[in-house]
Short mmCIF file of C-alpha atoms and ligand atoms in Angstrom, two decimals:
data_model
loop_
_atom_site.label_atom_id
_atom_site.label_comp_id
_atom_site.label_asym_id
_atom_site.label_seq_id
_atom_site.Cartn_x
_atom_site.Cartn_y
_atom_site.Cartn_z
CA UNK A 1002 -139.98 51.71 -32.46
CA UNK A 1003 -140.03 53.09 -35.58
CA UNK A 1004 -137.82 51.28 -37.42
CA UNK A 1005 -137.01 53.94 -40.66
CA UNK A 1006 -137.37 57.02 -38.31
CA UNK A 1007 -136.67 60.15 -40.28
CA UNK A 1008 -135.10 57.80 -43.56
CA UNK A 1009 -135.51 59.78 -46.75
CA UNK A 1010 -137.21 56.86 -49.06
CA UNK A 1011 -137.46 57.19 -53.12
CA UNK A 1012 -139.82 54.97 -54.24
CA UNK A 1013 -139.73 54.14 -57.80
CA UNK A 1014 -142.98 53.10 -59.33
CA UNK A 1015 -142.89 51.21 -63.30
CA UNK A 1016 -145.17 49.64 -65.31
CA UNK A 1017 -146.88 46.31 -63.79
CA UNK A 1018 -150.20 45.21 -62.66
CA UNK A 1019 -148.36 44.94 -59.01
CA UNK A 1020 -148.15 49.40 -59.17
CA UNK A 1021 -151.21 49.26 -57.34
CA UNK A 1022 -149.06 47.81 -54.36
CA UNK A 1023 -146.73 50.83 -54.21
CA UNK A 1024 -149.64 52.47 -52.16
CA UNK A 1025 -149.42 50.14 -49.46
CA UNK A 1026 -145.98 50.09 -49.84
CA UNK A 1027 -145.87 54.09 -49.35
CA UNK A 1028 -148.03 53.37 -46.32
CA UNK A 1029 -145.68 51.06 -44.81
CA UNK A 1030 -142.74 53.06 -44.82
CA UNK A 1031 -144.53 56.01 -43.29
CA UNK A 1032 -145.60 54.04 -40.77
CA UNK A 1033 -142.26 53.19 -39.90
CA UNK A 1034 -141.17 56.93 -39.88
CA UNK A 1035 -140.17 57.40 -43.16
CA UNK A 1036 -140.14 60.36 -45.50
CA UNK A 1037 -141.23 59.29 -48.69
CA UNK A 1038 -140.95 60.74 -52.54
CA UNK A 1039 -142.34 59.06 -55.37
CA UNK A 1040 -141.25 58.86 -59.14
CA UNK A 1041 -143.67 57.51 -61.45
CA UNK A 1042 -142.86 56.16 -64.96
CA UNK A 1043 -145.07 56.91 -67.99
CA UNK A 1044 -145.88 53.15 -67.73
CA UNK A 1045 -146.60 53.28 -64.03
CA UNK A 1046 -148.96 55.91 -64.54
CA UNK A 1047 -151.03 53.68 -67.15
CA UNK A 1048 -151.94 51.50 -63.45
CA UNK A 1049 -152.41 54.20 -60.69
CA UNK A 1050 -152.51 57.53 -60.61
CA UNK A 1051 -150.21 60.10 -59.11
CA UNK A 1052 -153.03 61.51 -57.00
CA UNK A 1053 -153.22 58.77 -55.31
CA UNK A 1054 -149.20 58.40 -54.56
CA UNK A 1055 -149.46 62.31 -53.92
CA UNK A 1056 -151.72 61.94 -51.36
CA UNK A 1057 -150.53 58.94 -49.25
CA UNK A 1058 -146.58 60.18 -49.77
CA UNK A 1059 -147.71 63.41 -48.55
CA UNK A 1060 -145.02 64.94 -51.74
CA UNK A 1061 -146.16 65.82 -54.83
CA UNK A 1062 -145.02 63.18 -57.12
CA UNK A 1063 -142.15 63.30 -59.34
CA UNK A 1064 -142.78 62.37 -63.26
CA UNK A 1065 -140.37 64.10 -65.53
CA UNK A 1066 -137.01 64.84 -66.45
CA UNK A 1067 -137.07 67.76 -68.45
CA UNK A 1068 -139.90 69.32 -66.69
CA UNK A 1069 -138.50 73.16 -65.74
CA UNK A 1070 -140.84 73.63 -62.81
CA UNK A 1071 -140.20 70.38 -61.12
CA UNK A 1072 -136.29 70.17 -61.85
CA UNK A 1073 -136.64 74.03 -60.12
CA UNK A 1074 -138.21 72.86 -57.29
CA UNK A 1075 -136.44 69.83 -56.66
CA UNK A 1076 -134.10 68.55 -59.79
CA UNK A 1077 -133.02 64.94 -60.18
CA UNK A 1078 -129.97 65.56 -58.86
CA UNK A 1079 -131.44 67.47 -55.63
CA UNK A 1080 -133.87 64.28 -55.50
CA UNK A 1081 -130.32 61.72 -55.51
CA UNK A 1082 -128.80 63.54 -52.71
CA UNK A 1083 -132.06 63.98 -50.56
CA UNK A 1084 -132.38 60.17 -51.13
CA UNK A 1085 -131.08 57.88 -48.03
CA UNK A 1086 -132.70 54.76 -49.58
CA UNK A 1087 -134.32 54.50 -53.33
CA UNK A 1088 -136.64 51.61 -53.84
CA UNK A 1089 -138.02 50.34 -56.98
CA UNK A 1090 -140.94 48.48 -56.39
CA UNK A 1091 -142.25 47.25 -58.64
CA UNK A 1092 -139.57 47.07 -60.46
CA UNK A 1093 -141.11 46.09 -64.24
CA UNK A 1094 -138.78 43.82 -66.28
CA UNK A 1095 -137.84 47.00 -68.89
CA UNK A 1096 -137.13 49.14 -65.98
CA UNK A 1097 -134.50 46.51 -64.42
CA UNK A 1098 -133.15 45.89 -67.86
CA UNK A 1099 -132.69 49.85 -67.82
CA UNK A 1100 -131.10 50.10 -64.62
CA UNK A 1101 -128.29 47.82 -66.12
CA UNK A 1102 -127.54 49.61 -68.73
CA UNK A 1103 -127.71 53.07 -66.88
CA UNK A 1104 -130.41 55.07 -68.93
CA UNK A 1105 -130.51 58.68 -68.43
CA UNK A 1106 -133.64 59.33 -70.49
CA UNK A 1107 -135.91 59.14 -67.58
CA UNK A 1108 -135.91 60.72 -64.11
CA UNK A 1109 -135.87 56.84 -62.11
CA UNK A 1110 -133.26 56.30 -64.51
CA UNK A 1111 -131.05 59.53 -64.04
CA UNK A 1112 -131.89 59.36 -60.33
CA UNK A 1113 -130.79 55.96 -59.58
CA UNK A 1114 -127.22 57.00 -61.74
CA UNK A 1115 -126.85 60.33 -59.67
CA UNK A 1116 -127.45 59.18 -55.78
CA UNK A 1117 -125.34 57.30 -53.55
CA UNK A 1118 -128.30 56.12 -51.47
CA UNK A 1119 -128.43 51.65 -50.98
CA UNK A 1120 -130.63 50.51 -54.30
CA UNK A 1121 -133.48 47.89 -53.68
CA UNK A 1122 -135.49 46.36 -56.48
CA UNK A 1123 -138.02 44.61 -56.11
CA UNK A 1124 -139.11 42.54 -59.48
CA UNK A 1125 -143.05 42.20 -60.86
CA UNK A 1126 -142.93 40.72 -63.97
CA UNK A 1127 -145.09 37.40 -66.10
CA UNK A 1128 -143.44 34.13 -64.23
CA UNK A 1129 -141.92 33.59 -68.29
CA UNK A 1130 -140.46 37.34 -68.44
CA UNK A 1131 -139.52 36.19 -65.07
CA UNK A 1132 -137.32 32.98 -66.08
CA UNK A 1133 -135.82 34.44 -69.22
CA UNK A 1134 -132.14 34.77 -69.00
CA UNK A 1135 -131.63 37.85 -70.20
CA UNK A 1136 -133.92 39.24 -67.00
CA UNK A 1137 -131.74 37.06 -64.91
CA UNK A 1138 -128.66 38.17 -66.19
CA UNK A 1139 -129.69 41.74 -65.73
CA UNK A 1140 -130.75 40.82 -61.94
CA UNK A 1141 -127.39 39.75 -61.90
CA UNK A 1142 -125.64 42.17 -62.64
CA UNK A 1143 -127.44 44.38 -60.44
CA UNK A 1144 -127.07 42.73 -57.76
CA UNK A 1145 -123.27 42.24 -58.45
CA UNK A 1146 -123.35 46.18 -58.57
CA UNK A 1147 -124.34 46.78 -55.15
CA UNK A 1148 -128.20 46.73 -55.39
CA UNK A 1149 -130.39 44.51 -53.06
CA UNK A 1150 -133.14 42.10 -55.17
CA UNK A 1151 -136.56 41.50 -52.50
CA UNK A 1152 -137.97 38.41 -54.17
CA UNK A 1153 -140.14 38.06 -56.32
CA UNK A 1154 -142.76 36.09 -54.74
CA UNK A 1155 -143.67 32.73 -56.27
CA UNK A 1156 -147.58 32.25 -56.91
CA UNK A 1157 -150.80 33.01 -59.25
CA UNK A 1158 -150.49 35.92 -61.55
CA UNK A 1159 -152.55 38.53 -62.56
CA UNK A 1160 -152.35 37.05 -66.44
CA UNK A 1161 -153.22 33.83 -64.96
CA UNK A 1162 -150.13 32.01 -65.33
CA UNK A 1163 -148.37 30.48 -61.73
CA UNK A 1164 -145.47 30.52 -60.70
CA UNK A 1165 -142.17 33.23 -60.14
CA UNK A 1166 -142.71 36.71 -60.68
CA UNK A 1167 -145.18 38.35 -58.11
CA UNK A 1168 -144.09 41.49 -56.65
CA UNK A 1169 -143.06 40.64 -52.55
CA UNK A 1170 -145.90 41.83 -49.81
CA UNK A 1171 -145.16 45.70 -49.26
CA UNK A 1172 -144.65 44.74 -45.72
CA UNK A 1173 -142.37 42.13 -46.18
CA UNK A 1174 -140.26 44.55 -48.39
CA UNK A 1175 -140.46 46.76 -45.43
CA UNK A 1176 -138.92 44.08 -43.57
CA UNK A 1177 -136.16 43.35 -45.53
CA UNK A 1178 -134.84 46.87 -46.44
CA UNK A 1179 -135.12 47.53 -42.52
CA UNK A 1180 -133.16 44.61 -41.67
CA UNK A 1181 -130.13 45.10 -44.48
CA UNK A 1182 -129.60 48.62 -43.13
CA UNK A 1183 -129.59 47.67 -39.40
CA UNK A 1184 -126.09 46.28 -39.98
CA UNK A 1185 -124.97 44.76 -36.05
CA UNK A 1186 -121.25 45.66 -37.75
CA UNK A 1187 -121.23 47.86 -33.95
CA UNK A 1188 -123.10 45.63 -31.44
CA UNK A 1189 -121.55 45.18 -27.98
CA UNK A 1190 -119.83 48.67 -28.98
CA UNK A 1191 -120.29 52.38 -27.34
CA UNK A 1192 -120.27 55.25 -29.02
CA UNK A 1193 -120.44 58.68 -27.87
CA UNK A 1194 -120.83 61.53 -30.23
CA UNK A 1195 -120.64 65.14 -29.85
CA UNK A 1196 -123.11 67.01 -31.82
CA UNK A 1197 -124.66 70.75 -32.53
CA UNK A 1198 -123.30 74.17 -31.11
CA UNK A 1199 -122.30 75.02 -27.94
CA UNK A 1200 -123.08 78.42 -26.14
CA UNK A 1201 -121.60 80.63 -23.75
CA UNK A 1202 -123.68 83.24 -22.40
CA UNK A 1203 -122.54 86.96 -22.19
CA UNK A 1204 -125.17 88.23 -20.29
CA UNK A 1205 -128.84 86.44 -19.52
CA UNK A 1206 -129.99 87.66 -22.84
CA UNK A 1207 -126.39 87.06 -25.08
CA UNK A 1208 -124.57 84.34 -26.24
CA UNK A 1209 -121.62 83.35 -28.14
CA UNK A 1210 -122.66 80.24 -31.00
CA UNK A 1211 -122.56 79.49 -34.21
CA UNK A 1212 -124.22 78.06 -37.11
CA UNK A 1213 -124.59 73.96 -36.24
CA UNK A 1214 -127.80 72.64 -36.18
CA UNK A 1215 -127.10 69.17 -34.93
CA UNK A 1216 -127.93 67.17 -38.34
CA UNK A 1217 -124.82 65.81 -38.73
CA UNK A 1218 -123.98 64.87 -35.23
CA UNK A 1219 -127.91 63.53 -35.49
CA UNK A 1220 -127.19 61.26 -38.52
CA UNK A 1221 -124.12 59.61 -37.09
CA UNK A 1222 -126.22 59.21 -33.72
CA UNK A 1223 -128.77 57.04 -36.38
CA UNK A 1224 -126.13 55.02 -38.30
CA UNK A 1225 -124.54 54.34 -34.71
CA UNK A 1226 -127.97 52.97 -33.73
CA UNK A 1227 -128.67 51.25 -36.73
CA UNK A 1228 -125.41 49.03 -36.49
CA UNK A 1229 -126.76 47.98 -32.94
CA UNK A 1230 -124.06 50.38 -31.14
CA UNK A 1231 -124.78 51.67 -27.76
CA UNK A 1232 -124.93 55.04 -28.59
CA UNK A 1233 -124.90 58.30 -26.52
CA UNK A 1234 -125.81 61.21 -27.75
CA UNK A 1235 -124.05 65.06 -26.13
CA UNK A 1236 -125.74 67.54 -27.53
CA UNK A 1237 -125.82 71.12 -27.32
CA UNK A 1238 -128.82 73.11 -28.25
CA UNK A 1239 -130.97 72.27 -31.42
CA UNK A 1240 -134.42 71.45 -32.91
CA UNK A 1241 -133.62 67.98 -34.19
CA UNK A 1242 -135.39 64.82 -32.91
CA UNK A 1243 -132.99 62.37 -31.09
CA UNK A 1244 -133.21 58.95 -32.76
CA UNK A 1245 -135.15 56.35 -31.28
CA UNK A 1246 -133.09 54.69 -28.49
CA UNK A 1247 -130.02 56.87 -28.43
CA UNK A 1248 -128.97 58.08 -24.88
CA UNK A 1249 -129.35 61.62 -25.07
CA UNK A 1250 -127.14 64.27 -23.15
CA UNK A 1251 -128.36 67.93 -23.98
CA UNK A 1252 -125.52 70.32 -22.66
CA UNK A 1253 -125.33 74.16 -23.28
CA UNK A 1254 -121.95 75.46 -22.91
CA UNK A 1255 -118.83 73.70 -23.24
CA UNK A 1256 -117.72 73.03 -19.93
CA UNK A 1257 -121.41 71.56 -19.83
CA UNK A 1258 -120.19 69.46 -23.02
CA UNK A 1259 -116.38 68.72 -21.65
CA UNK A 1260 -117.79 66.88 -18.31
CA UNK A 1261 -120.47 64.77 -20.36
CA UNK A 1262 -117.95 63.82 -22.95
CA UNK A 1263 -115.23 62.87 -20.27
CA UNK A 1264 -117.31 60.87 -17.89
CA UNK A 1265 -119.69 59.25 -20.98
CA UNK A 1266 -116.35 58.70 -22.85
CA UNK A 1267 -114.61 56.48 -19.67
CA UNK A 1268 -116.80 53.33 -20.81
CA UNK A 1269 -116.79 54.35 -25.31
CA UNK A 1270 -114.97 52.44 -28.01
CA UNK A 1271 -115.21 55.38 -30.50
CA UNK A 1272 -115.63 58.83 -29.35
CA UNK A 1273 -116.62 61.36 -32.67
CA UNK A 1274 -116.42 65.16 -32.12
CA UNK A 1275 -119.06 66.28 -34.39
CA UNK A 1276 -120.04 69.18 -32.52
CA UNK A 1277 -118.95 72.74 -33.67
CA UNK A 1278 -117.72 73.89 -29.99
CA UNK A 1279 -117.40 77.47 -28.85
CA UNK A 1280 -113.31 77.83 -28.50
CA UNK A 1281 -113.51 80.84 -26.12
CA UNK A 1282 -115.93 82.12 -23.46
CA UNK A 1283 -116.54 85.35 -21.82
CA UNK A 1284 -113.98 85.93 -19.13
CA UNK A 1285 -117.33 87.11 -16.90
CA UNK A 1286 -120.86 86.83 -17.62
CA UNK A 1287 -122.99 90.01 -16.39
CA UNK A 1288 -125.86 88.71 -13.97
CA UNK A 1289 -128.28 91.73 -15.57
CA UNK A 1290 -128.81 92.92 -19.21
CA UNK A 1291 -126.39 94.48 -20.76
CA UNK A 1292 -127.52 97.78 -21.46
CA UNK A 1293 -126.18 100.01 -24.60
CA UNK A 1294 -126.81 103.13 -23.23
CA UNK A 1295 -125.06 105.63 -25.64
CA UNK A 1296 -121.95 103.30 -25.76
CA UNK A 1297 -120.50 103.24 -29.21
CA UNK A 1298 -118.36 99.82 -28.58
CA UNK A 1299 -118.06 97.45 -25.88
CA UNK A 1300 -115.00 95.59 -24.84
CA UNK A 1301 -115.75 91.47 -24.15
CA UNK A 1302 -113.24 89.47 -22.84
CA UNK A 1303 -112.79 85.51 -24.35
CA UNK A 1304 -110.62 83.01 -22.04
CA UNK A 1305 -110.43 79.99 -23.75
CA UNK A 1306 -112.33 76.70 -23.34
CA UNK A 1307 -110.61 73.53 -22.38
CA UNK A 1308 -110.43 71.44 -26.14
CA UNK A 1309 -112.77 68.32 -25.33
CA UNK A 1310 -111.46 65.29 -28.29
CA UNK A 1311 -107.97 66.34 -27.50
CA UNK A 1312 -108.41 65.96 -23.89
CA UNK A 1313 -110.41 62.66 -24.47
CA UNK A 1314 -107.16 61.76 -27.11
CA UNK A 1315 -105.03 61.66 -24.88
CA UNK A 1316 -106.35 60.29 -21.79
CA UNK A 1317 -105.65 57.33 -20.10
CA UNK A 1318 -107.70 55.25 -20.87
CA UNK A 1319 -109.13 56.55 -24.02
CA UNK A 1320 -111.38 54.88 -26.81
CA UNK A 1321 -109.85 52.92 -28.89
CA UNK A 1322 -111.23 55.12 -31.96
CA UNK A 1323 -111.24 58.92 -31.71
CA UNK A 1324 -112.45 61.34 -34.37
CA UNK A 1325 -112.62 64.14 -35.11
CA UNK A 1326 -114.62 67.13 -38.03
CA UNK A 1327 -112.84 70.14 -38.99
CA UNK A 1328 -114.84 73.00 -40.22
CA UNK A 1329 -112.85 74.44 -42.61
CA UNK A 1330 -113.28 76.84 -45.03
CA UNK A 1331 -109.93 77.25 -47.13
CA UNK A 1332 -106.60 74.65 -47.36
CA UNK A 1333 -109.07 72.24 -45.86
CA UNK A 1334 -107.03 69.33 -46.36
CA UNK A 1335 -103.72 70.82 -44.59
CA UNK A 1336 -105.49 72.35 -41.92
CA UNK A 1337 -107.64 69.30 -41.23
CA UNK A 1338 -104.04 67.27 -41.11
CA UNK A 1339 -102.54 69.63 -38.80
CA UNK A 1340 -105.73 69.17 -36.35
CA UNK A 1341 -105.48 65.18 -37.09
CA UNK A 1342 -101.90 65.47 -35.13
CA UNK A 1343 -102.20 68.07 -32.92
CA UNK A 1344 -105.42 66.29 -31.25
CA UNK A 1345 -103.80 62.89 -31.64
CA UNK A 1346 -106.85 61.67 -33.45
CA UNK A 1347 -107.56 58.48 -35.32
CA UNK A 1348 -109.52 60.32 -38.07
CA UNK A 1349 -110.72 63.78 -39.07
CA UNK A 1350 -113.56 64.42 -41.45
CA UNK A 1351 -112.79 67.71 -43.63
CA UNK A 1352 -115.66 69.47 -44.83
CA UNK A 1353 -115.82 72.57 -46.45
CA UNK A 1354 -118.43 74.86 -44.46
CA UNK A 1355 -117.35 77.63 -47.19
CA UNK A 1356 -119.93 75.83 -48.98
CA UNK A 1357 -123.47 76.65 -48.13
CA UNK A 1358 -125.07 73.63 -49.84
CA UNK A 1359 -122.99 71.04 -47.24
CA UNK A 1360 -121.76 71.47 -43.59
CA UNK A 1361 -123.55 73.83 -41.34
CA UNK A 1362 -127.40 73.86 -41.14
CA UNK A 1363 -127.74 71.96 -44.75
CA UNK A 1364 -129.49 68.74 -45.27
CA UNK A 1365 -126.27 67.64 -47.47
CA UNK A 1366 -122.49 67.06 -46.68
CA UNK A 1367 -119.75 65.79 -48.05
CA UNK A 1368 -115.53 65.69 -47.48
CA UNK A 1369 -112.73 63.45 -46.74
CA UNK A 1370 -111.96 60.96 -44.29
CA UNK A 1371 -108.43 61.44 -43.51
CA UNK A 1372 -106.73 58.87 -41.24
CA UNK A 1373 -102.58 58.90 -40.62
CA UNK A 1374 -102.61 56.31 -43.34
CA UNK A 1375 -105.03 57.25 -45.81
CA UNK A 1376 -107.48 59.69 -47.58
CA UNK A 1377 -111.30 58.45 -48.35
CA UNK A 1378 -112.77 61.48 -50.50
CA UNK A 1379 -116.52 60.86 -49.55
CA UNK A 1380 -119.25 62.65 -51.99
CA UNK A 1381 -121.75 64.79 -50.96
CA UNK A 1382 -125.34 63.14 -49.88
CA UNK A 1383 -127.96 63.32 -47.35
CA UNK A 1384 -126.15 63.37 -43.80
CA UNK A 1385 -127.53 59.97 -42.75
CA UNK A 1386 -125.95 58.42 -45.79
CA UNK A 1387 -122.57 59.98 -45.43
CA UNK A 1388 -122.80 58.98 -41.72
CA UNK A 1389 -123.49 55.38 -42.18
CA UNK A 1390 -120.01 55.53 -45.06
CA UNK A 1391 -118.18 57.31 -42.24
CA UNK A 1392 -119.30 54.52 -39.73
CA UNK A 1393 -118.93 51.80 -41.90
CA UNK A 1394 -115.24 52.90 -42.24
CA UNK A 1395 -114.80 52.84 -38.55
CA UNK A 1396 -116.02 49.89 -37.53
CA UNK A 1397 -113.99 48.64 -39.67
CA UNK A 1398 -110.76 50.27 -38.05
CA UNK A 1399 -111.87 48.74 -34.75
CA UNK A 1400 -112.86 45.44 -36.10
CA UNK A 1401 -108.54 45.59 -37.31
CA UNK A 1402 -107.40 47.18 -33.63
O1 PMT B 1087 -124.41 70.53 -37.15
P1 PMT B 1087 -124.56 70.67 -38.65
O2 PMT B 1087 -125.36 71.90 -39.02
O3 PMT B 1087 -125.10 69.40 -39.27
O4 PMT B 1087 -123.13 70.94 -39.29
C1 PMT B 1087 -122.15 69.95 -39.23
C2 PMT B 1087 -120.78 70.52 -38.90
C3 PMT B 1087 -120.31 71.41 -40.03
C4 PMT B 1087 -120.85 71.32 -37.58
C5 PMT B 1087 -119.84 69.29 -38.70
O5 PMT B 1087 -119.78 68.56 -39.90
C6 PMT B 1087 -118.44 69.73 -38.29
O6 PMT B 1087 -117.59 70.04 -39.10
N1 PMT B 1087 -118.18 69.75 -36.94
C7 PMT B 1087 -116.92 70.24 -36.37
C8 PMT B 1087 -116.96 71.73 -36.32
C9 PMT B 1087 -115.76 72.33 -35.64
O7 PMT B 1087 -115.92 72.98 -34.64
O8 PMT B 1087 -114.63 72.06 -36.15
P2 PMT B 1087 -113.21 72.57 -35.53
O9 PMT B 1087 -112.31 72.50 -36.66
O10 PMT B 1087 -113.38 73.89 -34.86
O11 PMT B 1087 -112.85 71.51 -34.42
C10 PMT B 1087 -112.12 70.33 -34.73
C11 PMT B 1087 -112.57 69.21 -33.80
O12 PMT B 1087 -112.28 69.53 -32.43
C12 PMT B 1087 -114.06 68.92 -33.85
O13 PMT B 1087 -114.21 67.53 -33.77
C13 PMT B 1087 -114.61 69.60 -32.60
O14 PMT B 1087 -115.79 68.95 -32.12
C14 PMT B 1087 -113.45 69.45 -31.64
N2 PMT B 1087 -113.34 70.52 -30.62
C15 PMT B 1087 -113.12 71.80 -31.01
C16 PMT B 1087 -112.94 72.77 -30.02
C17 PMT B 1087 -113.01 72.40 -28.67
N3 PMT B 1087 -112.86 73.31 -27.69
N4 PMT B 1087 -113.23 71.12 -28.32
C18 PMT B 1087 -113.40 70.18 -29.27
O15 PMT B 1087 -113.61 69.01 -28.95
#
């Protein structure tokens, strides 16, 4: 199984001998089912070229900050959020000595400042750079930050010299990043999730939808997976790829979505309405077309659909964690608190869908985790990344049930 399926991977490339090792690196990670980007430093680019990183990334490589064309195709900032993982390998001594101080004056630098994407460095350096204490005070304090070191291996060098400083085997960086973000904070759990639109037909041509494509649903089905929950997976129609191993439901209206959610919910520990589900329905659906003719308006009758998390709420039994999104796209806060009580729900995610950069149909989203007790404020980012946050945070709640 792919173990990075769909993960949006920067890799950082500096100045080393080891740069030629970011190819097979790049390899790697597509072979697991990554997406990968590459930013090149002037002093990587002295070792390999970016043709080369072009063509095995697949993505034109990324070399400058103040280049117009690039920053208006995709901007350092647009290249943070995209990020799900950013890996600096190899990671030269005067890059890592950068990262600690937080220099802005390149794009690695300004990149690694602006995402919120898990940091892994992996150190090539001269076994003496190596050993210095100022190098191992900066690894330090990296890794004190939040950042995960991967080695460096212990060997012969390129200048000849033996011992601590080799950059680790792509593969076996591979490895490691893959294991840190398959936490096992969820294993022996269930989780169902809800995710995409729902439809309700009119007439065999008509329906009534909306804008959801599924990503977000999607993501949380991944971060699910990758903390070793059993996950399932009720989905109403989209184009996104189910996550390897999820147990997939595709429904298409929202009875079709009530029934899977009540029966799959009967054995979950956390149930999470991310789907954007169609509140009314036609009152009848025509068998044939509906033709215009020369009407000028048609009438349509909506009944409304039973509400599926609130039903699941309050249920006996229900999961111990229930939680809910709220599409909003004014007094988001208020309105999402009013739906937190009404539903009897654990948690509600506000987003604001008023945006067209996060919520519906965007790669990006970003909101507040709102719980009877507290507020998380939780910045925008790729979906997967704000998905593993929002999971992280509820495992958590269970773990203290
Ligand atoms: O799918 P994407 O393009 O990635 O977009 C993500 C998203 C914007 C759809 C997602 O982040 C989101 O906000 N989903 C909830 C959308 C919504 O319908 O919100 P709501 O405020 O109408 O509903 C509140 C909660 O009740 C939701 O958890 C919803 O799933 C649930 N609900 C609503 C109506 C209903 N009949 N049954 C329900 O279970």
């Amino acid at each position: 199984m792919p173990r990075l399926f769909n993960r949006n991977f920067i890799v950082g490339v500096t100045g080393s001998i080891a740069a030629y090792k970011a190819a097979e690196l790049t390899r790697s990670l597509i072979r697991d089912g990554a997406n990968v980007r590459v930013i090149m430093t002037e002093g990587a680019r002295e070792f390999i070229t970016p043709l080369t990183m072009q063509a095995l990334s697949g993505n034109e490589v990324h070399i400058d900050l103040l280049d117009t064309q690039a920053e208006a195709a995709m901007g350092h900032i647009e290249l943070a959020r995209w990020a799900d993982v950013v890996v600096v390998a190899p990671a030269s001594a005067d890059t890592i000595a950068r990262l600690v101080q937080g220099r802005a004056d390149d794009l690695l630098g300004a990149c690694v400042l602006a995402t919120k994407a898990p940091l892994f460095v992996a150190p090539a350096m001269n076994q003496e750079m190596w050993a210095k204490k100022a190098t191992q005070d900066n690894i330090q304090t990296l890794s004190e930050r939040g950042a995960t070191i991967l080695g460096p291996d212990a060997g012969s060098q390129a200048c000849g010299d033996i011992g601590a400083g080799r950059l680790l085997e792509p593969d076996h960086i591979v490895q490691a990043i893959a294991d840190t973000l398959t936490t096992g904070a969820l294993a022996g759990r269930h989780i169902v999730i809800t995710a995409g639109p729902t439809r309700e037909p009119i007439c065999p041509v008509r329906y009534i939808s909306n804008r959801s494509s599924g990503k977000m649903g999607y993501a949380l089905a991944e971060a699910c997976l990758n903390a070793g929950a059993r996950t399932t997976l009720i989905s109403g129609p989209v184009n996104c790829e189910p996550p390897v191993g999820v147990e997939l439901i595709p429904v298409e209206t929202t009875r079709d979505m009530f029934d899977a959610s009540l029966s799959a919910a009967a054995t979950a520990d956390i149930f999470i309405g991310a789907a954007a589900v169609v509140d009314f329905r036609p009152e009848s659906v025509s068998k044939d077309k509906i033709k215009r003719g020369g009407a000028s308006s048609m009438d349509l009758k909506l009944i409304a659909n039973p509400d599926i998390i609130a039903t699941i709420a309050s249920g006996h039994p229900r999961p111990q964690v229930v939680v809910g999104f709220a599409a909003e796209t004014h007094n988001i806060v208020a309105y999402a608190r009013a739906k937190l009580q009404e539903k009897a729900l654990d948690f509600i995610f506000a987003n604001d869908v008023s945006d067209q950069a996060i919520g519906f149909d965007s790669e990006l989203n970003g909101g507040l985790l709102i719980s009877r007790e507290r507020e998380t404020p939780m910045d925008v980012t790729s979906k997967l990344v704000l998905a593993e946050a929002i999971v992280a945070e509820l495992s958590q709640s269970l773990d203290a049930l």
